[in-house]
Tab-separated table of C-alpha atoms and ligand atoms in Angstrom:
chain	number	residue	atom	x	y	z
A	1	UNK	CA	219.164	266.135	-44.556
A	2	UNK	CA	218.116	262.538	-43.975
A	3	UNK	CA	220.286	260.412	-41.757
A	4	UNK	CA	220.189	257.023	-40.103
A	5	UNK	CA	221.629	257.027	-36.595
A	6	UNK	CA	222.333	253.714	-34.876
A	7	UNK	CA	221.738	253.817	-31.122
A	8	UNK	CA	223.611	251.332	-28.951
A	9	UNK	CA	222.488	252.081	-25.409
A	10	UNK	CA	224.475	249.238	-23.842
A	11	UNK	CA	224.555	248.653	-20.097
A	12	UNK	CA	224.178	250.438	-16.773
A	13	UNK	CA	223.443	254.129	-17.232
A	14	UNK	CA	223.894	253.725	-21.015
A	15	UNK	CA	220.146	253.638	-21.781
A	16	UNK	CA	219.390	256.650	-19.551
A	17	UNK	CA	222.026	258.904	-21.090
A	18	UNK	CA	221.466	257.829	-24.699
A	19	UNK	CA	217.714	258.497	-24.296
A	20	UNK	CA	218.520	262.134	-23.543
A	21	UNK	CA	220.965	262.394	-26.449
A	22	UNK	CA	218.365	260.956	-28.836
A	23	UNK	CA	215.792	263.463	-27.581
A	24	UNK	CA	218.313	266.268	-28.102
A	25	UNK	CA	219.075	265.082	-31.655
A	26	UNK	CA	215.339	264.936	-32.326
A	27	UNK	CA	215.027	268.548	-31.223
A	28	UNK	CA	217.946	269.563	-33.449
A	29	UNK	CA	216.280	267.796	-36.389
A	30	UNK	CA	213.002	269.665	-35.795
A	31	UNK	CA	214.701	273.019	-35.415
A	32	UNK	CA	216.863	272.676	-38.531
A	33	UNK	CA	214.443	270.719	-40.703
A	34	UNK	CA	216.316	267.414	-40.853
A	35	UNK	CA	214.984	263.888	-40.776
A	36	UNK	CA	216.944	261.656	-38.414
A	37	UNK	CA	215.891	258.038	-38.140
A	38	UNK	CA	217.041	256.182	-35.027
A	39	UNK	CA	217.511	252.418	-34.942
A	40	UNK	CA	218.529	250.646	-31.752
A	41	UNK	CA	220.638	247.531	-31.408
A	42	UNK	CA	222.254	245.480	-28.676
A	43	UNK	CA	225.862	245.801	-27.547
A	44	UNK	CA	227.832	244.656	-24.513
A	45	UNK	CA	226.282	242.903	-21.540
A	46	UNK	CA	222.760	243.473	-22.868
A	47	UNK	CA	223.783	241.662	-26.057
A	48	UNK	CA	225.467	238.835	-24.153
A	49	UNK	CA	222.282	238.246	-22.144
A	50	UNK	CA	220.095	238.227	-25.251
A	51	UNK	CA	222.339	236.487	-27.794
A	52	UNK	CA	225.434	235.092	-26.081
A	53	UNK	CA	227.815	237.461	-27.895
A	54	UNK	CA	228.851	241.042	-27.102
A	55	UNK	CA	228.619	242.304	-30.695
A	56	UNK	CA	225.788	240.553	-32.570
A	57	UNK	CA	225.953	240.480	-36.376
A	58	UNK	CA	222.756	242.530	-36.641
A	59	UNK	CA	224.323	245.279	-34.572
A	60	UNK	CA	227.426	245.425	-36.722
A	61	UNK	CA	225.326	245.394	-39.904
A	62	UNK	CA	223.226	248.303	-38.603
A	63	UNK	CA	226.356	250.278	-37.688
A	64	UNK	CA	227.798	249.726	-41.162
A	65	UNK	CA	224.604	251.061	-42.741
A	66	UNK	CA	224.265	254.016	-40.372
A	67	UNK	CA	225.514	257.537	-40.997
A	68	UNK	CA	226.642	257.686	-37.382
A	69	UNK	CA	226.559	255.501	-34.294
A	70	UNK	CA	225.626	256.817	-30.858
A	71	UNK	CA	226.707	254.625	-27.975
A	72	UNK	CA	226.079	254.741	-24.219
A	73	UNK	CA	228.349	252.474	-22.192
A	74	UNK	CA	229.146	248.792	-21.768
A	75	UNK	CA	230.085	246.562	-18.864
A	76	UNK	CA	229.066	245.845	-15.309
A	77	UNK	CA	229.686	243.506	-12.383
A	78	UNK	CA	227.278	240.903	-13.780
A	79	UNK	CA	229.662	240.201	-16.623
A	80	UNK	CA	233.037	240.898	-15.051
A	81	UNK	CA	234.049	237.455	-13.798
A	82	UNK	CA	237.757	237.221	-14.729
A	83	UNK	CA	237.126	233.752	-16.116
A	84	UNK	CA	234.150	234.682	-18.274
A	85	UNK	CA	234.444	233.556	-21.892
A	86	UNK	CA	232.740	236.656	-23.285
A	87	UNK	CA	232.925	240.181	-21.904
A	88	UNK	CA	230.850	243.273	-22.720
A	89	UNK	CA	233.972	245.332	-23.460
A	90	UNK	CA	234.922	242.917	-26.254
A	91	UNK	CA	231.821	244.049	-28.117
A	92	UNK	CA	232.951	247.670	-28.103
A	93	UNK	CA	236.535	246.797	-29.051
A	94	UNK	CA	235.331	244.570	-31.907
A	95	UNK	CA	233.032	247.333	-33.105
A	96	UNK	CA	235.826	249.946	-33.133
A	97	UNK	CA	238.052	247.526	-35.021
A	98	UNK	CA	235.393	246.368	-37.498
A	99	UNK	CA	234.455	249.949	-38.381
A	100	UNK	CA	238.118	250.947	-38.739
A	101	UNK	CA	237.809	253.709	-36.138
A	102	UNK	CA	241.480	254.328	-35.459
A	103	UNK	CA	241.263	257.823	-33.982
A	104	UNK	CA	239.380	258.725	-30.836
A	105	UNK	CA	238.921	262.466	-30.281
A	106	UNK	CA	238.378	263.454	-26.651
A	107	UNK	CA	238.042	267.203	-26.130
A	108	UNK	CA	238.655	268.522	-22.610
A	109	UNK	CA	237.429	272.070	-22.053
A	110	UNK	CA	236.247	272.807	-18.513
A	111	UNK	CA	233.013	274.797	-18.480
A	112	UNK	CA	233.595	278.113	-16.642
A	113	UNK	CA	230.375	277.635	-14.639
A	114	UNK	CA	231.474	274.340	-13.064
A	115	UNK	CA	235.156	274.909	-12.299
A	116	UNK	CA	234.207	274.378	-8.650
A	117	UNK	CA	233.259	270.762	-9.378
A	118	UNK	CA	236.878	269.944	-10.211
A	119	UNK	CA	239.287	268.779	-7.515
A	120	UNK	CA	241.903	270.989	-9.229
A	121	UNK	CA	242.358	274.643	-8.235
A	122	UNK	CA	240.129	276.868	-10.416
A	123	UNK	CA	242.975	279.244	-11.340
A	124	UNK	CA	244.730	276.347	-13.090
A	125	UNK	CA	241.604	275.504	-15.087
A	126	UNK	CA	240.521	278.779	-16.670
A	127	UNK	CA	241.276	278.674	-20.388
A	128	UNK	CA	242.111	274.968	-20.527
A	129	UNK	CA	241.264	273.644	-23.986
A	130	UNK	CA	242.793	270.268	-24.826
A	131	UNK	CA	242.014	267.801	-27.577
A	132	UNK	CA	243.291	264.313	-26.878
A	133	UNK	CA	243.601	262.089	-29.933
A	134	UNK	CA	243.840	258.517	-28.742
A	135	UNK	CA	244.893	255.750	-31.120
A	136	UNK	CA	241.991	253.303	-30.880
A	137	UNK	CA	242.535	250.087	-32.819
A	138	UNK	CA	246.089	249.040	-32.015
A	139	UNK	CA	248.539	248.549	-29.182
A	140	UNK	CA	248.123	246.345	-26.153
A	141	UNK	CA	244.327	246.307	-26.490
A	142	UNK	CA	244.536	244.332	-29.703
A	143	UNK	CA	247.787	242.356	-29.479
A	144	UNK	CA	247.849	238.600	-28.876
A	145	UNK	CA	246.681	237.578	-25.438
A	146	UNK	CA	247.006	234.373	-23.532
A	147	UNK	CA	246.788	233.163	-19.975
A	148	UNK	CA	247.844	229.983	-18.244
A	149	UNK	CA	247.630	229.086	-14.565
A	150	UNK	CA	251.050	230.569	-13.947
A	151	UNK	CA	251.429	233.456	-16.364
A	152	UNK	CA	249.655	235.809	-18.753
A	153	UNK	CA	250.761	237.797	-21.799
A	154	UNK	CA	249.358	240.873	-23.582
A	155	UNK	CA	251.342	241.853	-26.649
A	156	UNK	CA	251.722	245.554	-27.493
A	157	UNK	CA	252.336	246.014	-31.206
A	158	UNK	CA	252.204	249.020	-33.506
A	159	UNK	CA	252.905	249.242	-37.211
A	160	UNK	CA	254.330	252.347	-38.865
A	161	UNK	CA	251.114	252.723	-40.877
A	162	UNK	CA	248.972	252.658	-37.744
A	163	UNK	CA	251.058	255.383	-36.146
A	164	UNK	CA	251.244	257.496	-39.300
A	165	UNK	CA	247.506	257.763	-39.847
A	166	UNK	CA	246.628	258.803	-36.316
A	167	UNK	CA	249.544	261.236	-36.078
A	168	UNK	CA	248.540	262.843	-39.397
A	169	UNK	CA	244.970	263.210	-38.233
A	170	UNK	CA	246.036	264.752	-34.905
A	171	UNK	CA	248.531	267.088	-36.560
A	172	UNK	CA	245.852	268.231	-38.999
A	173	UNK	CA	243.572	269.037	-36.081
A	174	UNK	CA	246.376	270.923	-34.314
A	175	UNK	CA	246.855	273.015	-37.431
A	176	UNK	CA	243.243	274.202	-37.136
A	177	UNK	CA	243.721	275.054	-33.431
A	178	UNK	CA	246.726	276.529	-31.598
A	179	UNK	CA	249.308	274.625	-33.647
A	180	UNK	CA	250.859	272.693	-30.825
A	181	UNK	CA	251.097	268.906	-30.804
A	182	UNK	CA	252.231	266.913	-27.774
A	183	UNK	CA	253.000	263.278	-28.464
A	184	UNK	CA	252.929	261.130	-25.345
A	185	UNK	CA	254.799	257.851	-25.077
A	186	UNK	CA	257.111	255.779	-22.875
A	187	UNK	CA	260.128	255.858	-25.169
A	188	UNK	CA	262.570	255.363	-22.301
A	189	UNK	CA	261.207	251.825	-21.853
A	190	UNK	CA	259.031	250.648	-24.738
A	191	UNK	CA	260.118	249.743	-28.264
A	192	UNK	CA	256.656	250.620	-29.603
A	193	UNK	CA	257.109	254.099	-28.126
A	194	UNK	CA	260.516	254.550	-29.793
A	195	UNK	CA	258.937	253.666	-33.138
A	196	UNK	CA	256.029	256.021	-32.330
A	197	UNK	CA	258.433	258.874	-31.595
A	198	UNK	CA	260.420	258.402	-34.786
A	199	UNK	CA	257.252	258.398	-36.892
A	200	UNK	CA	256.034	261.590	-35.189
A	201	UNK	CA	259.367	263.308	-35.875
A	202	UNK	CA	259.417	262.279	-39.515
A	203	UNK	CA	255.822	263.324	-40.222
A	204	UNK	CA	256.179	266.569	-38.312
A	205	UNK	CA	259.318	267.557	-40.228
A	206	UNK	CA	258.044	266.541	-43.643
A	207	UNK	CA	254.378	267.521	-43.476
A	208	UNK	CA	253.772	269.834	-40.526
A	209	UNK	CA	256.761	272.190	-40.208
A	210	UNK	CA	254.344	274.903	-39.052
A	211	UNK	CA	253.486	273.037	-35.843
A	212	UNK	CA	255.269	273.129	-32.513
A	213	UNK	CA	255.798	269.444	-31.745
A	214	UNK	CA	256.950	268.083	-28.411
A	215	UNK	CA	257.393	264.615	-26.925
A	216	UNK	CA	256.510	263.802	-23.362
A	217	UNK	CA	256.840	260.633	-21.341
A	218	UNK	CA	253.500	259.371	-20.119
A	219	UNK	CA	254.351	259.474	-16.431
A	220	UNK	CA	255.473	263.089	-16.687
A	221	UNK	CA	252.411	263.887	-18.804
A	222	UNK	CA	250.139	262.527	-16.068
A	223	UNK	CA	251.710	265.091	-13.755
A	224	UNK	CA	251.851	268.060	-16.161
A	225	UNK	CA	248.180	267.576	-17.088
A	226	UNK	CA	247.262	268.587	-13.565
A	227	UNK	CA	250.088	271.046	-12.920
A	228	UNK	CA	249.871	273.129	-16.101
A	229	UNK	CA	246.910	271.917	-18.183
A	230	UNK	CA	246.693	275.197	-20.125
A	231	UNK	CA	249.982	274.385	-21.904
A	232	UNK	CA	248.417	271.519	-23.869
A	233	UNK	CA	246.658	271.947	-27.188
A	234	UNK	CA	246.432	268.672	-29.135
A	235	UNK	CA	247.750	265.497	-27.528
A	236	UNK	CA	248.341	262.375	-29.591
A	237	UNK	CA	249.025	259.088	-27.881
A	238	UNK	CA	248.671	255.346	-28.102
A	239	UNK	CA	245.590	253.400	-27.091
A	240	UNK	CA	246.097	252.560	-23.424
A	241	UNK	CA	247.885	255.781	-22.471
A	242	UNK	CA	244.995	257.680	-24.043
A	243	UNK	CA	242.465	255.644	-22.107
A	244	UNK	CA	244.153	256.385	-18.803
A	245	UNK	CA	245.080	260.026	-19.408
A	246	UNK	CA	241.560	260.974	-20.496
A	247	UNK	CA	239.974	259.661	-17.309
A	248	UNK	CA	242.545	261.801	-15.503
A	249	UNK	CA	241.857	264.785	-17.783
A	250	UNK	CA	238.128	264.495	-17.103
A	251	UNK	CA	238.854	265.792	-13.617
A	252	UNK	CA	239.874	269.094	-15.225
A	253	UNK	CA	236.306	269.298	-16.555
A	254	UNK	CA	234.892	268.495	-13.128
A	255	UNK	CA	233.431	265.093	-13.892
A	256	UNK	CA	233.787	262.026	-16.075
A	257	UNK	CA	230.210	262.853	-17.021
A	258	UNK	CA	231.346	265.868	-19.049
A	259	UNK	CA	233.685	264.298	-21.618
A	260	UNK	CA	232.333	263.305	-25.039
A	261	UNK	CA	234.240	261.448	-27.708
A	262	UNK	CA	234.247	260.784	-31.423
A	263	UNK	CA	235.837	257.701	-32.948
A	264	UNK	CA	236.719	258.235	-36.570
A	265	UNK	CA	238.100	256.229	-39.454
A	266	UNK	CA	239.158	257.187	-42.958
A	267	UNK	CA	235.684	258.432	-43.874
A	268	UNK	CA	233.594	261.039	-42.051
A	269	UNK	CA	230.450	258.949	-42.329
A	270	UNK	CA	229.806	256.148	-39.870
A	271	UNK	CA	231.792	257.370	-36.872
A	272	UNK	CA	231.066	256.137	-33.346
A	273	UNK	CA	230.183	258.654	-30.664
A	274	UNK	CA	230.216	257.868	-26.976
A	275	UNK	CA	230.849	259.500	-23.630
A	276	UNK	CA	234.232	258.502	-22.218
A	277	UNK	CA	232.638	257.337	-18.968
A	278	UNK	CA	231.593	253.792	-18.245
A	279	UNK	CA	228.303	252.164	-17.325
A	280	UNK	CA	228.358	253.362	-13.674
A	281	UNK	CA	226.472	250.327	-12.315
A	282	UNK	CA	226.336	251.922	-8.858
A	283	UNK	CA	223.901	254.599	-10.043
A	284	UNK	CA	222.258	252.789	-12.978
A	285	UNK	CA	218.485	252.913	-13.226
A	286	UNK	CA	218.099	255.763	-10.740
A	287	UNK	CA	217.774	258.577	-13.275
A	288	UNK	CA	220.593	260.630	-11.764
A	289	UNK	CA	223.433	260.127	-14.269
A	290	UNK	CA	224.877	263.119	-16.092
A	291	UNK	CA	223.743	262.980	-19.750
A	292	UNK	CA	225.824	265.948	-20.920
A	293	UNK	CA	228.807	263.887	-22.138
A	294	UNK	CA	226.483	261.783	-24.294
A	295	UNK	CA	224.614	264.825	-25.607
A	296	UNK	CA	227.963	266.457	-26.411
A	297	UNK	CA	228.956	263.230	-28.182
A	298	UNK	CA	225.782	263.590	-30.263
A	299	UNK	CA	226.967	267.111	-31.146
A	300	UNK	CA	230.255	265.607	-32.330
A	301	UNK	CA	228.243	263.167	-34.461
A	302	UNK	CA	226.489	266.128	-36.078
A	303	UNK	CA	229.824	267.816	-36.768
A	304	UNK	CA	232.035	264.950	-37.873
A	305	UNK	CA	229.750	262.362	-39.473
A	306	UNK	CA	226.778	264.406	-40.708
A	307	UNK	CA	228.940	267.458	-41.423
A	308	UNK	CA	226.428	269.834	-39.833
A	309	UNK	CA	228.650	272.304	-37.940
A	310	UNK	CA	225.933	274.880	-37.194
A	311	UNK	CA	223.693	272.186	-35.718
A	312	UNK	CA	226.602	270.840	-33.663
A	313	UNK	CA	227.322	274.303	-32.303
A	314	UNK	CA	223.661	274.884	-31.476
A	315	UNK	CA	223.567	271.672	-29.451
A	316	UNK	CA	226.819	272.496	-27.652
A	317	UNK	CA	225.510	275.945	-26.841
A	318	UNK	CA	222.290	274.429	-25.521
A	319	UNK	CA	224.284	272.208	-23.152
A	320	UNK	CA	226.338	275.201	-22.102
A	321	UNK	CA	223.289	277.296	-21.349
A	322	UNK	CA	221.671	274.435	-19.389
A	323	UNK	CA	224.814	274.401	-17.250
A	324	UNK	CA	224.940	278.182	-16.900
A	325	UNK	CA	221.325	278.149	-15.744
A	326	UNK	CA	222.352	275.764	-13.004
A	327	UNK	CA	220.896	272.471	-14.214
A	328	UNK	CA	223.587	270.325	-12.631
A	329	UNK	CA	223.477	266.596	-11.990
A	330	UNK	CA	224.850	265.167	-8.740
A	331	UNK	CA	228.403	264.880	-10.080
A	332	UNK	CA	228.498	268.640	-10.774
A	333	UNK	CA	226.157	270.227	-8.235
A	334	UNK	CA	227.686	272.034	-5.256
A	335	UNK	CA	226.671	270.695	-1.832
A	336	UNK	CA	224.021	273.372	-1.247
A	337	UNK	CA	222.236	272.810	-4.578
A	338	UNK	CA	219.647	270.101	-5.217
A	339	UNK	CA	221.037	267.978	-8.072
A	340	UNK	CA	219.105	267.743	-11.330
A	341	UNK	CA	217.929	264.372	-12.618
A	342	UNK	CA	219.085	262.959	-15.944
A	343	UNK	CA	215.717	263.856	-17.444
A	344	UNK	CA	215.811	267.403	-16.050
A	345	UNK	CA	219.233	267.944	-17.601
A	346	UNK	CA	217.898	266.667	-20.938
A	347	UNK	CA	214.849	268.925	-20.592
A	348	UNK	CA	217.094	271.935	-19.947
A	349	UNK	CA	218.986	271.221	-23.167
A	350	UNK	CA	215.720	270.886	-25.098
A	351	UNK	CA	214.444	274.152	-23.628
A	352	UNK	CA	217.653	275.924	-24.610
A	353	UNK	CA	217.367	274.556	-28.157
A	354	UNK	CA	213.955	276.233	-28.390
B	1	IPM	C1	236.858	253.885	-22.888
B	1	IPM	C2	236.567	252.658	-22.070
B	1	IPM	C3	236.839	251.413	-22.893
B	1	IPM	C4	238.311	251.419	-23.281
B	1	IPM	C5	236.452	250.082	-22.231
B	1	IPM	C6	234.989	250.050	-21.838
B	1	IPM	C7	236.800	248.907	-23.091
B	1	IPM	O1	237.311	252.690	-20.893
B	1	IPM	O2	236.252	254.028	-23.960
B	1	IPM	O3	237.674	254.700	-22.467
B	1	IPM	O4	239.159	251.018	-22.485
B	1	IPM	O5	238.613	251.837	-24.404
B	2	MG	MG1	238.344	254.486	-20.560
């Protein structure tokens, strides 16, 4: 197969981790006889520095043409003045919105070889396999915003159609897994959550009677995720709750550096794939960041946008065997083990791919 993959390295550790994911995709292409063409473009702080805007038109045009988009991370202290007119994060939010990527899939499955890296007791982690589906183009992230000297407002709005499409997608994914769907909201306080809950109930009854569907308040969910993580299968939730809960859930996997994500719209083609972690300015440029989340995001690109499931599995297995062989970056390595560099982790994946 021939495919065009847009690469948006972004800021901080973004370039280091996307380099390794591109190398891994190149190795997959060689092994399976595909032709992947990579084209890079600017996003986030790097784009602001070069062009004055966080999402340049060229970047968006490339992403629209591409079969899949691989992204690193955006943001950093250089651009985080609260009074700045443009912010790196706006570029990513505009990109998600412009591409219609309403569903963000964030799988959380702790690797058995690194349970010790998690702050959670290992006996709670064995067998954890969660898929969080985060609504990505609505809610408080995209509602009207304004600020004066004495107050500020962020509007949280959801339409029925926005809730329906992400709930349908999540329920469909649950059907192919363990058939349990947990919808997380704050229906005891928020009107948007009460609408969310009623849409979930209606769709579940009419279209997914075979699923076990439960509702959970977000504060309780934050607790249950750590207390009994094995009980979750597919979680569906609104934009900001999903953002927060997945950083929390990453601790089940031992590190933020382990969680990939896929952002999908109505069509398989043209999804956006990025690690859930940020730009980690504190370690940027030192070659020590964990590239596995980005490489696993590249595997999701193979599966969801290029529809190459065997290739996706091969890449995931290569990451797994790199981990099993003990190639662990600083975020994963036990105290008595010398941490691997970003490049060494990428090399281990390439070696495992053969
Ligand atoms: C994420 C990030 C982004 C978000 C930021 C960088 C805008 O935290 O993808 O989880 O909040 O969606
Ligand atoms: Mg986040």
